[in-house]
Amino acid sequence: RYYEYMFGHSWRRMRGRRPLAARVEPELFQLQVVIEAGDPGCDRHPHLGSSEAYHLIVTEPVAILKASEVWGALRGLETFSQLVHEDDYGSFLVNESEINDFPRFAHRGILLDTSRHYLPLKSILTNLDAMAFNKFNVLHWHIVDDQSFPYQSIYFPELSDKGAYSSNLIYTPTDVRLVIEYARLRGIRVIPEFDTPGHTQSWGKGQKDLLTPCYSGGQPTGSFGPVNPVWNTTYDFMAKFFKEISSVFPDEFIHLGGDEVDFSCWKSNPEVKEFMKKQGFGTDYAKLESYYVQNILDIVSSYNKGQMVWQEVFDHKAQLKPDTVVQVWMANNYAHELSSVTGAGFTAVLSAPWYLDYISYGQDWKKYYSVEPLNFPGSEKQKKLLIGGEACLWGEFVDGTNLTPRLWPRASAVGERLWSSSNVTNLQDAYRRLTNHRCRML
Amino acid sequence: AENEPSWETPCSKLLVYVSTPGCDGFPSLDSKESYKLSVSKGSMLLSAETIWGALRGLETFSQLVGRDENGTYYINETQIVDFPRFPHRGLLLDTSRHYLPLRAILETLDVMAYNKFNVFHWHIVDDPSFPYESSTFPELSKQGAFNAMTHVYTASDVSTVIEYARLRGIRVIAEFDTPGHTLSWGPGAPGLLTPCYIGKTRSGVYGPINPIVNSTYQFVTSLFQEVSTVFPDYFLHLGGDEVDFTCWKSNPEIRAFMVDVGFGEDYKKLESFYIQRLLDIVSSLGKGYIVWQEVFDNNVKLRPDTIIHVWKESNLQYIKEMANVTRAGYRALLSAPWYLNRISYGQDWIEAYKVEPLSFEGVPEQKALVMGGEACMWGEYVDVTNLTPRLW
């Protein structure tokens, strides 16, 4: 596909090569790609520890792209494609160069929300292409939420039957496999998020007795709150559900959500109140939330999956596994949160300054570019625990009609911040390269 | 009948009756867009005085047709009598900050028709580029377009836009904004723009159109002669906004002129001097004109049928401006609260919807001078990749 990216658009391509005698310039005949590791990883999925480093030597007649694993070769291929340019006569040129490159942060992600609005497969795949152009390597698929449940579950088909916006606005197992494979071929991990116990209204449509019934004046009101943490059936369901998720999604990590849990429904429910008393939680519902979360973490652990959670899970003092990744999203004083999370020994991923759904007039890419993720008080050891970040495009005002122009090329600013060295900060230079890059992406 | 359908007998025809068609003409500010739509058992009738009203009624009719779960199309029995509140309902596109390919403009015209817009305000040239291919001055686009081969509007492109718009009852009002916003005119028209000075030497930078040389007015006459023929609408938009006086002030010839004519240090008088001559030229070509509010604010002598385009937003100053413009007896167009290029998070359509164009202090005669308004999509951050989802 890189051949197509570099030469495909050119009308010159049809013309064929110039005759031998006419050649005066040194010519580049071949780009040799060498993957050095014994096991290049071509048949496997990328993971957090994958090597994305590459060494590119462009010289005539043969250029060499060397990488330890295939993931580095993909990054190097993207760079090589950016070095090739066309002159006014339609000839393709590349400067003699030598590049030694590797990412600053290992987790460089984009969050897409397919619950607030369904995103057609085409949108998602186009987005994966754009991610590859920007060396992003994680698709954080926030696949279900309050508004809709488009994920077609094998064990629980009712979830999408009743919870999706409509029967054709779903992701079938084939669709999901397609996304995962399309991503894999671009060195992109797919981390699904099944956010609980809050953000689950749509789950209740297809799964009776999962959500907490809310009460008013001693009577159920007919509306529901977060997942009910006191029933055993909840955990039976979750165990079966996450068993499926663990086998459908090959990445080592699953995102379990855990954000913005509204306690008011729990507080109104007599069974929940009774449970609080029995457990000795008093009136501290954060403890109930943690109790629930810990159970889910255990379930998911038992399937040999690592867990990512939103920061509230950490803030409310749930007992996390040592390798749980905490995603920091609250904009207010996020540097302080990064200190706390890493200070407690947990790995962190930063999203707070990169909520790209918050559009505004003008060149807002500059403010995303200017973020320095390691600008928080902490030791060297702590800073190492910040493994990267994610640009989030929440879906309240986004669907297939506007996803691509809204996300790109603003997300490119985040992509560079996460890959490049901390001293690559010059805005004028970035502007010049970003405008070229945008045209190239188009 | 044996099988009485649950729906009434299917309607197969919408009869359209237009009393004074004028199908070959162009819509104008005075065009009547009223229509009557009557849908009842076995008969559907759309009647309008003009073809333009029929177009609006057709759009409404298309919105009334629904489809049920079985795929059957249906329509409710309906009686509608409809007409627009304001006769000038426009949309501004900016093809200078970024070139918009023909298809983007045509697509916009389609969506405008879905929303009963009837004026396409084509802000065709400006500082960054000059994509309008002029037959009189081909060098303007040759030197001033982003790319003279690929980023221009040929005569054929322009007539395509005008006809496509006409078929949808949409007027095309071209804006050739002067004397400011004209940097792209410079390369193709040497001597047109004012050379700026640093002290006694030219800085190499240019400013607004040079108002003190005769060649300027010869050029402007020829250009607008062409523009007046190319664009059939009675009105042209002449711009006149944001004229930066710094360059004029730096130019010794202009300073000398200011002394000669007794303008002193009041460069607004110089701006008026230019604009008044421009307005006279355009008038003599048989066109009416629309100008941005500065032309009114700076006390330029205007023809009584000038339309003032109110655009300055800060601190809701536009409400006062609408009152001032109409009190002085001029017709007004409102755009200030409808700069759709200024995006923000969330449901910003609500703020745009809440605007009440006539909520300013004035007598009924003043309010009657408000012709309507225009939503503006300036092009600094807009091109074909994001125009449609940003605008609609």
mmCIF file of N, CA, C and O in Angstrom, chain A residues 89-143:
data_model
loop_
_atom_site.group_PDB
_atom_site.id
_atom_site.type_symbol
_atom_site.label_atom_id
_atom_site.label_comp_id
_atom_site.label_asym_id
_atom_site.label_seq_id
_atom_site.Cartn_x
_atom_site.Cartn_y
_atom_site.Cartn_z
ATOM 1 N N TYR A 89 8.384 18.286 -12.706
ATOM 2 C CA TYR A 89 8.283 17.525 -13.954
ATOM 3 C C TYR A 89 7.717 16.140 -13.739
ATOM 4 O O TYR A 89 7.655 15.351 -14.669
ATOM 5 N N GLY A 90 7.363 15.862 -12.470
ATOM 6 C CA GLY A 90 6.777 14.549 -12.203
ATOM 7 C C GLY A 90 7.787 13.486 -11.842
ATOM 8 O O GLY A 90 7.445 12.315 -11.738
ATOM 9 N N SER A 91 9.040 13.880 -11.670
ATOM 10 C CA SER A 91 10.028 12.900 -11.233
ATOM 11 C C SER A 91 9.951 12.782 -9.721
ATOM 12 O O SER A 91 9.728 13.766 -9.020
ATOM 13 N N PHE A 92 10.166 11.559 -9.242
ATOM 14 C CA PHE A 92 10.164 11.338 -7.802
ATOM 15 C C PHE A 92 11.575 11.427 -7.268
ATOM 16 O O PHE A 92 12.503 10.851 -7.824
ATOM 17 N N LEU A 93 11.737 12.167 -6.205
ATOM 18 C CA LEU A 93 13.056 12.370 -5.624
ATOM 19 C C LEU A 93 13.067 12.020 -4.150
ATOM 20 O O LEU A 93 12.045 12.113 -3.474
ATOM 21 N N VAL A 94 14.246 11.619 -3.693
ATOM 22 C CA VAL A 94 14.420 11.431 -2.256
ATOM 23 C C VAL A 94 15.845 11.842 -1.915
ATOM 24 O O VAL A 94 16.771 11.560 -2.674
ATOM 25 N N ASN A 95 16.006 12.544 -0.814
ATOM 26 C CA ASN A 95 17.351 12.975 -0.430
ATOM 27 C C ASN A 95 18.118 11.851 0.215
ATOM 28 O O ASN A 95 17.553 10.992 0.898
ATOM 29 N N GLU A 96 19.440 11.880 -0.018
ATOM 30 C CA GLU A 96 20.287 10.917 0.661
ATOM 31 C C GLU A 96 20.130 11.201 2.152
ATOM 32 O O GLU A 96 20.232 12.353 2.582
ATOM 33 N N SER A 97 19.781 10.199 2.932
ATOM 34 C CA SER A 97 19.568 10.432 4.369
ATOM 35 C C SER A 97 19.897 9.211 5.189
ATOM 36 O O SER A 97 19.925 8.089 4.675
ATOM 37 N N GLU A 98 20.124 9.447 6.463
ATOM 38 C CA GLU A 98 20.241 8.345 7.403
ATOM 39 C C GLU A 98 19.441 8.704 8.634
ATOM 40 O O GLU A 98 19.636 9.761 9.237
ATOM 41 N N ILE A 99 18.528 7.864 8.985
ATOM 42 C CA ILE A 99 17.644 8.143 10.120
ATOM 43 C C ILE A 99 17.640 6.989 11.099
ATOM 44 O O ILE A 99 17.497 5.829 10.712
ATOM 45 N N ASN A 100 17.815 7.345 12.368
ATOM 46 C CA ASN A 100 17.703 6.381 13.447
ATOM 47 C C ASN A 100 16.550 6.848 14.307
ATOM 48 O O ASN A 100 16.645 7.907 14.916
ATOM 49 N N ASP A 101 15.469 6.097 14.334
ATOM 50 C CA ASP A 101 14.282 6.645 14.986
ATOM 51 C C ASP A 101 13.599 5.615 15.870
ATOM 52 O O ASP A 101 13.686 4.407 15.640
ATOM 53 N N PHE A 102 12.944 6.098 16.882
ATOM 54 C CA PHE A 102 12.198 5.230 17.788
ATOM 55 C C PHE A 102 11.244 6.134 18.561
ATOM 56 O O PHE A 102 11.501 7.335 18.695
ATOM 57 N N PRO A 103 10.130 5.623 19.038
ATOM 58 C CA PRO A 103 9.159 6.491 19.695
ATOM 59 C C PRO A 103 9.567 6.861 21.119
ATOM 60 O O PRO A 103 10.176 6.053 21.815
ATOM 61 N N ARG A 104 9.194 8.087 21.501
ATOM 62 C CA ARG A 104 9.447 8.505 22.879
ATOM 63 C C ARG A 104 8.510 7.758 23.834
ATOM 64 O O ARG A 104 8.929 7.281 24.878
ATOM 65 N N PHE A 105 7.242 7.666 23.441
ATOM 66 C CA PHE A 105 6.275 6.962 24.293
ATOM 67 C C PHE A 105 5.750 5.721 23.570
ATOM 68 O O PHE A 105 5.511 5.748 22.364
ATOM 69 N N ALA A 106 5.542 4.656 24.323
ATOM 70 C CA ALA A 106 5.135 3.385 23.721
ATOM 71 C C ALA A 106 3.638 3.281 23.458
ATOM 72 O O ALA A 106 3.200 2.475 22.644
ATOM 73 N N HIS A 107 2.829 4.078 24.158
ATOM 74 C CA HIS A 107 1.372 4.011 24.006
ATOM 75 C C HIS A 107 0.895 5.307 23.388
ATOM 76 O O HIS A 107 0.840 6.345 24.065
ATOM 77 N N ARG A 108 0.569 5.278 22.112
ATOM 78 C CA ARG A 108 0.155 6.489 21.395
ATOM 79 C C ARG A 108 -1.202 6.202 20.757
ATOM 80 O O ARG A 108 -1.286 5.559 19.721
ATOM 81 N N GLY A 109 -2.269 6.677 21.425
ATOM 82 C CA GLY A 109 -3.586 6.214 21.020
ATOM 83 C C GLY A 109 -4.591 7.269 20.581
ATOM 84 O O GLY A 109 -4.437 8.466 20.814
ATOM 85 N N ILE A 110 -5.628 6.750 19.921
ATOM 86 C CA ILE A 110 -6.793 7.542 19.539
ATOM 87 C C ILE A 110 -8.006 6.848 20.132
ATOM 88 O O ILE A 110 -8.129 5.616 19.988
ATOM 89 N N LEU A 111 -8.877 7.629 20.793
ATOM 90 C CA LEU A 111 -10.120 7.042 21.300
ATOM 91 C C LEU A 111 -11.261 7.401 20.356
ATOM 92 O O LEU A 111 -11.446 8.571 20.023
ATOM 93 N N LEU A 112 -11.971 6.364 19.911
ATOM 94 C CA LEU A 112 -13.174 6.596 19.117
ATOM 95 C C LEU A 112 -14.380 6.101 19.909
ATOM 96 O O LEU A 112 -14.292 5.064 20.583
ATOM 97 N N ASP A 113 -15.475 6.817 19.820
ATOM 98 C CA ASP A 113 -16.692 6.522 20.588
ATOM 99 C C ASP A 113 -17.773 6.097 19.598
ATOM 100 O O ASP A 113 -18.236 6.914 18.797
ATOM 101 N N THR A 114 -18.128 4.814 19.645
ATOM 102 C CA THR A 114 -19.130 4.325 18.692
ATOM 103 C C THR A 114 -20.487 4.105 19.356
ATOM 104 O O THR A 114 -21.355 3.410 18.816
ATOM 105 N N SER A 115 -20.656 4.699 20.538
ATOM 106 C CA SER A 115 -21.942 4.556 21.211
ATOM 107 C C SER A 115 -22.800 5.801 21.080
ATOM 108 O O SER A 115 -23.988 5.701 20.771
ATOM 109 N N ARG A 116 -22.211 6.980 21.278
ATOM 110 C CA ARG A 116 -22.999 8.218 21.179
ATOM 111 C C ARG A 116 -23.506 8.361 19.750
ATOM 112 O O ARG A 116 -24.646 8.746 19.539
ATOM 113 N N HIS A 117 -22.676 7.987 18.791
ATOM 114 C CA HIS A 117 -23.114 7.839 17.411
ATOM 115 C C HIS A 117 -22.421 6.616 16.841
ATOM 116 O O HIS A 117 -21.235 6.417 17.069
ATOM 117 N N TYR A 118 -23.178 5.843 16.095
ATOM 118 C CA TYR A 118 -22.591 4.695 15.417
ATOM 119 C C TYR A 118 -21.620 5.209 14.362
ATOM 120 O O TYR A 118 -21.883 6.217 13.698
ATOM 121 N N LEU A 119 -20.466 4.567 14.248
ATOM 122 C CA LEU A 119 -19.523 4.927 13.197
ATOM 123 C C LEU A 119 -19.467 3.781 12.201
ATOM 124 O O LEU A 119 -19.142 2.653 12.566
ATOM 125 N N PRO A 120 -19.787 4.067 10.930
ATOM 126 C CA PRO A 120 -19.711 2.977 9.947
ATOM 127 C C PRO A 120 -18.293 2.456 9.846
ATOM 128 O O PRO A 120 -17.320 3.184 10.097
ATOM 129 N N LEU A 121 -18.183 1.184 9.476
ATOM 130 C CA LEU A 121 -16.887 0.522 9.393
ATOM 131 C C LEU A 121 -15.897 1.349 8.574
ATOM 132 O O LEU A 121 -14.735 1.504 8.950
ATOM 133 N N LYS A 122 -16.387 1.895 7.480
ATOM 134 C CA LYS A 122 -15.523 2.662 6.583
ATOM 135 C C LYS A 122 -14.839 3.804 7.322
ATOM 136 O O LYS A 122 -13.646 4.041 7.152
ATOM 137 N N SER A 123 -15.594 4.499 8.171
ATOM 138 C CA SER A 123 -15.021 5.587 8.966
ATOM 139 C C SER A 123 -13.896 5.083 9.843
ATOM 140 O O SER A 123 -12.857 5.728 9.972
ATOM 141 N N ILE A 124 -14.138 3.936 10.485
ATOM 142 C CA ILE A 124 -13.145 3.413 11.405
ATOM 143 C C ILE A 124 -11.878 3.029 10.653
ATOM 144 O O ILE A 124 -10.752 3.333 11.068
ATOM 145 N N LEU A 125 -12.056 2.383 9.488
ATOM 146 C CA LEU A 125 -10.889 1.950 8.730
ATOM 147 C C LEU A 125 -10.110 3.151 8.170
ATOM 148 O O LEU A 125 -8.870 3.167 8.208
ATOM 149 N N THR A 126 -10.835 4.167 7.671
ATOM 150 C CA THR A 126 -10.159 5.378 7.198
ATOM 151 C C THR A 126 -9.345 5.986 8.327
ATOM 152 O O THR A 126 -8.219 6.456 8.142
ATOM 153 N N ASN A 127 -9.943 5.948 9.510
ATOM 154 C CA ASN A 127 -9.259 6.500 10.659
ATOM 155 C C ASN A 127 -8.005 5.707 11.014
ATOM 156 O O ASN A 127 -6.989 6.283 11.407
ATOM 157 N N LEU A 128 -8.062 4.386 10.848
ATOM 158 C CA LEU A 128 -6.874 3.566 11.121
ATOM 159 C C LEU A 128 -5.754 3.923 10.135
ATOM 160 O O LEU A 128 -4.578 3.989 10.497
ATOM 161 N N ASP A 129 -6.128 4.192 8.883
ATOM 162 C CA ASP A 129 -5.127 4.627 7.904
ATOM 163 C C ASP A 129 -4.483 5.925 8.365
ATOM 164 O O ASP A 129 -3.261 6.069 8.373
ATOM 165 N N ALA A 130 -5.330 6.883 8.751
ATOM 166 C CA ALA A 130 -4.811 8.177 9.206
ATOM 167 C C ALA A 130 -3.907 7.996 10.421
ATOM 168 O O ALA A 130 -2.875 8.653 10.556
ATOM 169 N N MET A 131 -4.281 7.084 11.305
ATOM 170 C CA MET A 131 -3.452 6.818 12.484
ATOM 171 C C MET A 131 -2.078 6.318 12.071
ATOM 172 O O MET A 131 -1.048 6.753 12.598
ATOM 173 N N ALA A 132 -2.054 5.428 11.083
ATOM 174 C CA ALA A 132 -0.772 4.880 10.631
ATOM 175 C C ALA A 132 0.102 5.978 10.025
ATOM 176 O O ALA A 132 1.322 5.973 10.190
ATOM 177 N N PHE A 133 -0.522 6.943 9.341
ATOM 178 C CA PHE A 133 0.245 8.051 8.754
ATOM 179 C C PHE A 133 0.893 8.879 9.847
ATOM 180 O O PHE A 133 1.838 9.636 9.604
ATOM 181 N N ASN A 134 0.348 8.803 11.046
ATOM 182 C CA ASN A 134 0.836 9.605 12.156
ATOM 183 C C ASN A 134 1.497 8.775 13.241
ATOM 184 O O ASN A 134 1.673 9.237 14.364
ATOM 185 N N LYS A 135 1.831 7.542 12.908
ATOM 186 C CA LYS A 135 2.512 6.621 13.809
ATOM 187 C C LYS A 135 1.776 6.372 15.127
ATOM 188 O O LYS A 135 2.404 6.060 16.137
ATOM 189 N N PHE A 136 0.460 6.505 15.104
ATOM 190 C CA PHE A 136 -0.299 6.107 16.282
ATOM 191 C C PHE A 136 -0.324 4.590 16.330
ATOM 192 O O PHE A 136 -0.326 3.931 15.287
ATOM 193 N N ASN A 137 -0.351 3.994 17.525
ATOM 194 C CA ASN A 137 -0.312 2.535 17.595
ATOM 195 C C ASN A 137 -1.366 1.913 18.509
ATOM 196 O O ASN A 137 -1.300 0.717 18.799
ATOM 197 N N VAL A 138 -2.332 2.734 18.971
ATOM 198 C CA VAL A 138 -3.410 2.159 19.777
ATOM 199 C C VAL A 138 -4.749 2.746 19.353
ATOM 200 O O VAL A 138 -4.907 3.965 19.299
ATOM 201 N N LEU A 139 -5.718 1.887 19.044
ATOM 202 C CA LEU A 139 -7.092 2.328 18.852
ATOM 203 C C LEU A 139 -7.843 1.950 20.130
ATOM 204 O O LEU A 139 -8.022 0.770 20.430
ATOM 205 N N HIS A 140 -8.223 2.968 20.886
ATOM 206 C CA HIS A 140 -8.999 2.733 22.110
ATOM 207 C C HIS A 140 -10.454 2.806 21.670
ATOM 208 O O HIS A 140 -10.990 3.876 21.407
ATOM 209 N N TRP A 141 -11.079 1.622 21.551
ATOM 210 C CA TRP A 141 -12.427 1.546 20.989
ATOM 211 C C TRP A 141 -13.451 1.596 22.121
ATOM 212 O O TRP A 141 -13.754 0.583 22.748
ATOM 213 N N HIS A 142 -13.971 2.822 22.346
ATOM 214 C CA HIS A 142 -15.019 3.006 23.366
ATOM 215 C C HIS A 142 -16.317 2.587 22.691
ATOM 216 O O HIS A 142 -17.050 3.408 22.166
ATOM 217 N N ILE A 143 -16.565 1.281 22.703
ATOM 218 C CA ILE A 143 -17.527 0.705 21.772
ATOM 219 C C ILE A 143 -18.986 0.805 22.218
ATOM 220 O O ILE A 143 -19.870 0.950 21.381
#
